Amino acid sequence: MIDEQLSVLAVVAPLLAAPLCVLMPRARWSWLLALVASVACFAISVRLFVLVQSDGMIVTPLGGWAAPWGIEYRVDPVNSLVMLIVSGISSVCLLSARLSINKEIDSSRQPLFYTAWLLCLSGLIGMTVTGDAFNLFVFLEISSLSSYVLIAMGRDRRALTASFQYLVMGTIGATFIIIGVGFLYLATGSLNMADIAVRLPDTIATRTMESALAFLTVGMGLKIAMFPLHLWLPNAYAYAPSVVSAFIAATATKVALYALIRFLFTIFGYQFSFVEMPLSAILAVLAVAAVLVASTVAIFERDIKRMLAYSSVAQIGYMLLGIAIASQAGVTASIAHIFNHALMKGALFLALACVVYQIGSVMRDDLTGLSRRMPWTFGAFTIASLSLIGMPLTAGFTSKWLLVQAALAAGWWMIALLVLIGSLLAVVYIWRVIEIMIRPPAENAPRQEAPLSLLAPAWILALANIYFGIFTGINIGSAKAAAIWLLGGVS
Amino acid sequence: MLAAIMLPLIGAMLVLLAAARPNLREFFSIATAVVLCVDLVWLASHVFDGDMPSLVLAEPIPGFSLTLAVEPLGMLFALIAGFLWLVTTIYAIGYMRGHNEQNQTRFYTFFAIAIAAAMGVAFAGDLLMLFVCYELLTFSTYPLVTHVGTPKARAGGRIYLGVLVGTSMSMLLLAIILTALEAGTLSFVSGGIFSDASTTMMLGMLLALFVFGIGKAALMPFHFWLPAAMVAPTPVSALLHAVAVVKAGVFSIMKISIYIFGIERMATLPAAEMLGYVAGFTIVVASLIAFSKDNLKARLAYSTISQLSYVVLGSLLAVQAGVIGGTMHIVMHAFGKITLFFCAGAILIATNKSKVSELDGLGKDMPWTMTAFFIASLSIAGLPPAGGVWSKWLLAQATVETGQWVLLSVLLVSTLLNIGYLLEIPVRGFFKRSIDDHRYNEAPATCLLAIGVAVLMTVLLFFIPDPLYRVASMLVR
């Protein structure tokens, strides 16, 4: 009984805890409540993941209203993995949030911060579990609006403009998505994804459907920060509070990407999206451009948070490329990279949270001698960096391997080569930072390691990068299962 | 086998723990090296009897696992690297203290990690494992190369990392993934893993990707990381850039030729012949550049580049004599070149001289060092009474067998060039009069001990090359 309602609980738990956070008399209590809600959500996700692995899809009609009239939540091999990573990253980030946020946001606004965080989490989880196209839009808005708030709470006043920029772009994206969903409703008379998919074959290849696909792809593209629609992302990541950067970078774009996968493969289907419409070519070109351009920009970026933001744009390119290949191997690579990239970016931004906490700056030149001043932070940063580069025995390596393998198997030689060149650019921008960090520090620089509650979360994610680079049953194994589920007969 | 990889790692940890007490720290380094040698000899006694244990560690990519497996070539490489690690550690203690280097704990720690990676390369049972350890070796040696921390060292480190990571990530990884798709497996199998369905074109391209992608083999035009890495302290140059790192490169090429392509299949590839000319070109040109270098370590670096291509050439010729000669050359060159680097370091700490032109008359002050230098030079040039003779002989025989007269003359010209640029140093030392009247002492005792062991092995291998030959010929049976 309870197992069937779990998917609803995962959304409701943070949603209900959110308003309670404001009511807490002390900031510390709201932090604790947020952490508990997030961990509960993670525990539910783990349980759901295990259930789906053993028994297959779990369908829960909301309020007992049967689909296609009522909204239903569907947990399947694809979104159970995304849920796992979203709630997991949220919990780890919240662990380090207390100290970091104490320093970056004044205590009167902290309860609001945790409220926004939980709303965002609830929105992201909602987007993943829902089986209803319009409901997905609603949750998308919940997560987006709360993330604008989260970003605007950054110390730097530029956070306000960054947030506003994101708001404008995000709203355009959301509008496109609602238009797309509207077209779908127009053509099929249904909002339930599975139902739309069944009804579509009759009406497919009409101008309406083609426009729906276009609107949805562009709308999601804005949310994903697909090149060249990524302009909101660097500032948003750079000026948001440190833990927010970690949370948003590791989850928000990934969930949007998941939604795109859902629309393309489940609703429109492989045949329409990739055979009748030229999505493969469009996405592949944009993806490769993202990898090359964003990586090059990252090389010249002095603010490390911005550098990592551009690196995210490039990494999103890899994920899109996997979708563009549109084979089982490609989609496996894409989903595995969603998982792996969350681990590496989460670890990198959390390590930077330690740096911000102790040094107060993330400009490259201020980090001279970090390897002596904050050796443990440096260690976590280095491990995650190696994973980002795609060093063997880290999670990053496995996703790179899968992607290149998929590209070669599809006969995309040039693309495979460009992916590898892109990872060399990553070596350049990462190593520029590492090299400065290992320079001998100035004479009077004290050893100023971050407190354990900031270090531990960064290290949890850093070690996860190694674990999931060697024992890949969870990330790659289930990514493969998800790809088979999504593509069905198409190999 | 797994112990051989774990031991240096444990050693690294012990070294870190004993950071505050240098004597204990150095004791741990040496103790680990001794235990490793014992382990390797024990393992070798099984392997050379024909026992080939293997072990699956994990399966990070579905269908492709990380495996350890021992075969004679890897065993040989592990034995040399392990034994010379011991010798180098003894040398390093004298050198690092004599030179008052900073951060010695970091030095010994990463040294041990690098050896663990080299052991991993030696015992890799498939291409994936080989790649993993190959990259680990690159990254773990980076702190050693940039040890002194000067801007020059950082620039050298940048080139080092850039070239090695660049070639391996863009070409080696591509080659490995292509192999996975083409053959469906990455395991090292005697006789190769490609079926007859693979085209000559495809295999030729793969071979080129492998040979250039393994930047550690320093085939031109990807050779310039090696001179750049000479900013490292001498023990690092000695062990890593004469033995562990560069030999990991040529070893990988040899291993891939034997166990991925298979010698018979290689012999049918036109690409192998073309790449053989690239190796020949590298041999001659690197020797010519070595002539022009006045800095002793730079000269040795270019000499290394030239000598590495001997091994590459041996595997590309794809005949029995080539494989055996190349394999023996890995060993011969290791002992010869490490002696030369040890001597260069000994001269540096005893006299603070690093240029060839400053060494006039040094033979009177440092007779032991200079004599050792002389014998090792003979080995590199391939003259008796030093071990280098035999490997060169076999390589020349291989060029004759395949009718590659151009490459035969390359080998002969190279010998002359070697004599020219290496023997110049002992000749200056013994026969020229020194410019100033300053007298110098011999190098520290631990340094001399290490030099003595290495040079003794060089001579021994001249008189008793037979065991080595038998092990090497196990590869082509």
PDB file of C-alpha atoms in Angstrom, chain B residues 258-418:
ATOM      1  CA  ILE B 258      52.226  -9.040 -29.659  1.00  0.00           C
ATOM      2  CA  TYR B 259      48.902  -9.460 -27.886  1.00  0.00           C
ATOM      3  CA  ILE B 260      46.477  -7.183 -29.727  1.00  0.00           C
ATOM      4  CA  PHE B 261      47.647  -7.292 -33.342  1.00  0.00           C
ATOM      5  CA  GLY B 262      49.743 -10.457 -33.207  1.00  0.00           C
ATOM      6  CA  ILE B 263      53.138 -10.597 -34.895  1.00  0.00           C
ATOM      7  CA  GLU B 264      51.891 -12.458 -37.982  1.00  0.00           C
ATOM      8  CA  ARG B 265      49.120  -9.950 -38.560  1.00  0.00           C
ATOM      9  CA  MET B 266      51.486  -7.025 -38.016  1.00  0.00           C
ATOM     10  CA  ALA B 267      53.821  -8.334 -40.671  1.00  0.00           C
ATOM     11  CA  THR B 268      51.077  -7.979 -43.279  1.00  0.00           C
ATOM     12  CA  LEU B 269      50.330  -4.336 -42.495  1.00  0.00           C
ATOM     13  CA  PRO B 270      51.926  -1.717 -44.774  1.00  0.00           C
ATOM     14  CA  ALA B 271      51.340   0.794 -41.979  1.00  0.00           C
ATOM     15  CA  ALA B 272      53.830  -1.072 -39.774  1.00  0.00           C
ATOM     16  CA  GLU B 273      56.542  -0.518 -42.357  1.00  0.00           C
ATOM     17  CA  MET B 274      55.706   3.176 -42.703  1.00  0.00           C
ATOM     18  CA  LEU B 275      55.732   3.648 -38.941  1.00  0.00           C
ATOM     19  CA  GLY B 276      59.042   1.787 -38.877  1.00  0.00           C
ATOM     20  CA  TYR B 277      60.490   4.588 -40.966  1.00  0.00           C
ATOM     21  CA  VAL B 278      59.140   7.131 -38.503  1.00  0.00           C
ATOM     22  CA  ALA B 279      60.969   5.243 -35.772  1.00  0.00           C
ATOM     23  CA  GLY B 280      64.121   5.183 -37.898  1.00  0.00           C
ATOM     24  CA  PHE B 281      63.812   8.917 -38.468  1.00  0.00           C
ATOM     25  CA  THR B 282      63.439   9.475 -34.729  1.00  0.00           C
ATOM     26  CA  ILE B 283      66.512   7.363 -34.017  1.00  0.00           C
ATOM     27  CA  VAL B 284      68.780   9.408 -36.262  1.00  0.00           C
ATOM     28  CA  VAL B 285      67.352  12.877 -35.722  1.00  0.00           C
ATOM     29  CA  ALA B 286      67.210  12.581 -31.928  1.00  0.00           C
ATOM     30  CA  SER B 287      70.848  11.483 -31.939  1.00  0.00           C
ATOM     31  CA  LEU B 288      71.782  14.477 -34.071  1.00  0.00           C
ATOM     32  CA  ILE B 289      69.976  16.830 -31.699  1.00  0.00           C
ATOM     33  CA  ALA B 290      71.718  15.174 -28.759  1.00  0.00           C
ATOM     34  CA  PHE B 291      75.014  16.219 -30.319  1.00  0.00           C
ATOM     35  CA  SER B 292      74.013  19.848 -30.188  1.00  0.00           C
ATOM     36  CA  LYS B 293      73.067  19.818 -26.501  1.00  0.00           C
ATOM     37  CA  ASP B 294      75.612  21.086 -24.038  1.00  0.00           C
ATOM     38  CA  ASN B 295      73.445  20.436 -20.996  1.00  0.00           C
ATOM     39  CA  LEU B 296      74.238  16.911 -19.876  1.00  0.00           C
ATOM     40  CA  LYS B 297      70.723  15.939 -18.894  1.00  0.00           C
ATOM     41  CA  ALA B 298      69.271  17.343 -22.113  1.00  0.00           C
ATOM     42  CA  ARG B 299      71.783  15.309 -24.082  1.00  0.00           C
ATOM     43  CA  LEU B 300      70.782  12.171 -22.197  1.00  0.00           C
ATOM     44  CA  ALA B 301      67.124  13.001 -22.775  1.00  0.00           C
ATOM     45  CA  TYR B 302      67.558  13.095 -26.543  1.00  0.00           C
ATOM     46  CA  SER B 303      69.624   9.948 -26.350  1.00  0.00           C
ATOM     47  CA  THR B 304      66.670   8.323 -24.584  1.00  0.00           C
ATOM     48  CA  ILE B 305      64.284   9.448 -27.323  1.00  0.00           C
ATOM     49  CA  SER B 306      66.538   7.856 -29.898  1.00  0.00           C
ATOM     50  CA  GLN B 307      66.938   4.613 -27.942  1.00  0.00           C
ATOM     51  CA  LEU B 308      63.211   4.258 -27.307  1.00  0.00           C
ATOM     52  CA  SER B 309      62.605   4.138 -31.008  1.00  0.00           C
ATOM     53  CA  TYR B 310      64.859   1.073 -31.185  1.00  0.00           C
ATOM     54  CA  VAL B 311      62.264  -0.802 -29.180  1.00  0.00           C
ATOM     55  CA  VAL B 312      59.399   0.623 -31.224  1.00  0.00           C
ATOM     56  CA  LEU B 313      61.241  -0.388 -34.366  1.00  0.00           C
ATOM     57  CA  GLY B 314      61.795  -3.866 -32.962  1.00  0.00           C
ATOM     58  CA  SER B 315      58.092  -4.406 -32.480  1.00  0.00           C
ATOM     59  CA  LEU B 316      57.134  -2.848 -35.829  1.00  0.00           C
ATOM     60  CA  LEU B 317      59.501  -5.100 -37.791  1.00  0.00           C
ATOM     61  CA  ALA B 318      57.231  -7.938 -36.660  1.00  0.00           C
ATOM     62  CA  VAL B 319      59.746 -10.759 -36.822  1.00  0.00           C
ATOM     63  CA  GLN B 320      61.033 -12.938 -34.009  1.00  0.00           C
ATOM     64  CA  ALA B 321      64.442 -11.323 -33.817  1.00  0.00           C
ATOM     65  CA  GLY B 322      62.834  -7.863 -33.687  1.00  0.00           C
ATOM     66  CA  VAL B 323      60.532  -8.717 -30.806  1.00  0.00           C
ATOM     67  CA  ILE B 324      63.279 -10.458 -28.834  1.00  0.00           C
ATOM     68  CA  GLY B 325      65.761  -7.685 -29.592  1.00  0.00           C
ATOM     69  CA  GLY B 326      63.270  -4.977 -28.671  1.00  0.00           C
ATOM     70  CA  THR B 327      62.369  -6.693 -25.429  1.00  0.00           C
ATOM     71  CA  MET B 328      66.012  -7.155 -24.497  1.00  0.00           C
ATOM     72  CA  HIS B 329      66.660  -3.552 -25.382  1.00  0.00           C
ATOM     73  CA  ILE B 330      64.075  -2.436 -22.821  1.00  0.00           C
ATOM     74  CA  VAL B 331      66.246  -4.113 -20.188  1.00  0.00           C
ATOM     75  CA  MET B 332      69.657  -3.191 -21.549  1.00  0.00           C
ATOM     76  CA  HIS B 333      68.794   0.430 -22.077  1.00  0.00           C
ATOM     77  CA  ALA B 334      67.214   0.643 -18.625  1.00  0.00           C
ATOM     78  CA  PHE B 335      70.442  -0.308 -16.865  1.00  0.00           C
ATOM     79  CA  GLY B 336      72.652   1.713 -19.166  1.00  0.00           C
ATOM     80  CA  LYS B 337      70.613   4.891 -19.114  1.00  0.00           C
ATOM     81  CA  ILE B 338      69.913   4.849 -15.402  1.00  0.00           C
ATOM     82  CA  THR B 339      73.668   4.661 -14.817  1.00  0.00           C
ATOM     83  CA  LEU B 340      74.204   7.668 -17.038  1.00  0.00           C
ATOM     84  CA  PHE B 341      71.554   9.686 -15.216  1.00  0.00           C
ATOM     85  CA  PHE B 342      72.918   8.629 -11.846  1.00  0.00           C
ATOM     86  CA  CYS B 343      76.342   9.835 -12.946  1.00  0.00           C
ATOM     87  CA  ALA B 344      74.936  13.122 -14.210  1.00  0.00           C
ATOM     88  CA  GLY B 345      73.265  13.640 -10.849  1.00  0.00           C
ATOM     89  CA  ALA B 346      76.379  12.645  -8.955  1.00  0.00           C
ATOM     90  CA  ILE B 347      78.403  15.183 -10.927  1.00  0.00           C
ATOM     91  CA  LEU B 348      75.765  17.828 -10.238  1.00  0.00           C
ATOM     92  CA  ILE B 349      75.768  17.406  -6.472  1.00  0.00           C
ATOM     93  CA  ALA B 350      79.519  16.935  -6.183  1.00  0.00           C
ATOM     94  CA  THR B 351      80.570  19.812  -8.447  1.00  0.00           C
ATOM     95  CA  ASN B 352      77.376  21.735  -9.250  1.00  0.00           C
ATOM     96  CA  LYS B 353      78.182  21.344 -12.960  1.00  0.00           C
ATOM     97  CA  SER B 354      75.540  20.442 -15.477  1.00  0.00           C
ATOM     98  CA  LYS B 355      77.171  21.282 -18.812  1.00  0.00           C
ATOM     99  CA  VAL B 356      79.241  18.895 -20.902  1.00  0.00           C
ATOM    100  CA  SER B 357      81.793  21.590 -21.683  1.00  0.00           C
ATOM    101  CA  GLU B 358      82.546  22.076 -17.983  1.00  0.00           C
ATOM    102  CA  LEU B 359      83.534  18.481 -17.349  1.00  0.00           C
ATOM    103  CA  ASP B 360      87.145  18.675 -18.540  1.00  0.00           C
ATOM    104  CA  GLY B 361      89.525  16.827 -16.250  1.00  0.00           C
ATOM    105  CA  LEU B 362      86.835  15.632 -13.890  1.00  0.00           C
ATOM    106  CA  GLY B 363      88.039  12.051 -14.289  1.00  0.00           C
ATOM    107  CA  LYS B 364      90.796  12.614 -11.767  1.00  0.00           C
ATOM    108  CA  ASP B 365      88.395  13.882  -9.098  1.00  0.00           C
ATOM    109  CA  MET B 366      85.556  11.464  -9.712  1.00  0.00           C
ATOM    110  CA  PRO B 367      87.190   8.356 -11.196  1.00  0.00           C
ATOM    111  CA  TRP B 368      84.420   5.952 -10.192  1.00  0.00           C
ATOM    112  CA  THR B 369      81.648   8.049 -11.585  1.00  0.00           C
ATOM    113  CA  MET B 370      83.456   8.654 -14.842  1.00  0.00           C
ATOM    114  CA  THR B 371      84.365   4.991 -15.309  1.00  0.00           C
ATOM    115  CA  ALA B 372      80.766   3.991 -14.760  1.00  0.00           C
ATOM    116  CA  PHE B 373      79.720   6.646 -17.266  1.00  0.00           C
ATOM    117  CA  PHE B 374      82.168   5.212 -19.773  1.00  0.00           C
ATOM    118  CA  ILE B 375      80.895   1.633 -19.466  1.00  0.00           C
ATOM    119  CA  ALA B 376      77.240   2.689 -19.616  1.00  0.00           C
ATOM    120  CA  SER B 377      77.972   4.749 -22.734  1.00  0.00           C
ATOM    121  CA  LEU B 378      79.403   1.659 -24.380  1.00  0.00           C
ATOM    122  CA  SER B 379      76.207  -0.200 -23.552  1.00  0.00           C
ATOM    123  CA  ILE B 380      74.021   2.498 -25.088  1.00  0.00           C
ATOM    124  CA  ALA B 381      76.161   2.583 -28.205  1.00  0.00           C
ATOM    125  CA  GLY B 382      76.043  -1.203 -28.384  1.00  0.00           C
ATOM    126  CA  LEU B 383      79.709  -2.038 -27.924  1.00  0.00           C
ATOM    127  CA  PRO B 384      81.314  -4.741 -25.811  1.00  0.00           C
ATOM    128  CA  PRO B 385      81.815  -5.346 -22.953  1.00  0.00           C
ATOM    129  CA  ALA B 386      78.319  -4.132 -22.169  1.00  0.00           C
ATOM    130  CA  GLY B 387      74.868  -5.667 -22.520  1.00  0.00           C
ATOM    131  CA  GLY B 388      73.633  -3.278 -25.186  1.00  0.00           C
ATOM    132  CA  VAL B 389      75.541  -5.277 -27.777  1.00  0.00           C
ATOM    133  CA  TRP B 390      73.111  -8.159 -27.815  1.00  0.00           C
ATOM    134  CA  SER B 391      69.888  -6.262 -28.241  1.00  0.00           C
ATOM    135  CA  LYS B 392      71.360  -4.170 -31.026  1.00  0.00           C
ATOM    136  CA  TRP B 393      72.682  -7.272 -32.700  1.00  0.00           C
ATOM    137  CA  LEU B 394      69.232  -8.853 -32.738  1.00  0.00           C
ATOM    138  CA  LEU B 395      67.576  -5.686 -33.970  1.00  0.00           C
ATOM    139  CA  ALA B 396      70.070  -5.446 -36.813  1.00  0.00           C
ATOM    140  CA  GLN B 397      69.408  -9.087 -37.601  1.00  0.00           C
ATOM    141  CA  ALA B 398      65.687  -8.309 -37.775  1.00  0.00           C
ATOM    142  CA  THR B 399      66.241  -5.528 -40.286  1.00  0.00           C
ATOM    143  CA  VAL B 400      68.287  -7.924 -42.414  1.00  0.00           C
ATOM    144  CA  GLU B 401      65.600 -10.612 -42.221  1.00  0.00           C
ATOM    145  CA  THR B 402      62.932  -8.211 -43.399  1.00  0.00           C
ATOM    146  CA  GLY B 403      65.227  -6.721 -46.030  1.00  0.00           C
ATOM    147  CA  GLN B 404      64.994  -3.216 -44.585  1.00  0.00           C
ATOM    148  CA  TRP B 405      68.412  -2.028 -45.650  1.00  0.00           C
ATOM    149  CA  VAL B 406      67.629   1.585 -44.947  1.00  0.00           C
ATOM    150  CA  LEU B 407      66.745   0.772 -41.369  1.00  0.00           C
ATOM    151  CA  LEU B 408      69.871  -1.338 -40.999  1.00  0.00           C
ATOM    152  CA  SER B 409      71.981   1.624 -41.999  1.00  0.00           C
ATOM    153  CA  VAL B 410      69.980   3.773 -39.567  1.00  0.00           C
ATOM    154  CA  LEU B 411      71.068   1.455 -36.767  1.00  0.00           C
ATOM    155  CA  LEU B 412      74.693   1.616 -37.862  1.00  0.00           C
ATOM    156  CA  VAL B 413      74.753   5.381 -38.250  1.00  0.00           C
ATOM    157  CA  SER B 414      73.088   5.725 -34.870  1.00  0.00           C
ATOM    158  CA  THR B 415      75.818   3.644 -33.236  1.00  0.00           C
ATOM    159  CA  LEU B 416      78.418   6.021 -34.596  1.00  0.00           C
ATOM    160  CA  LEU B 417      76.453   9.021 -33.394  1.00  0.00           C
ATOM    161  CA  ASN B 418      76.077   7.457 -29.946  1.00  0.00           C
TER     162      ASN B 418
END
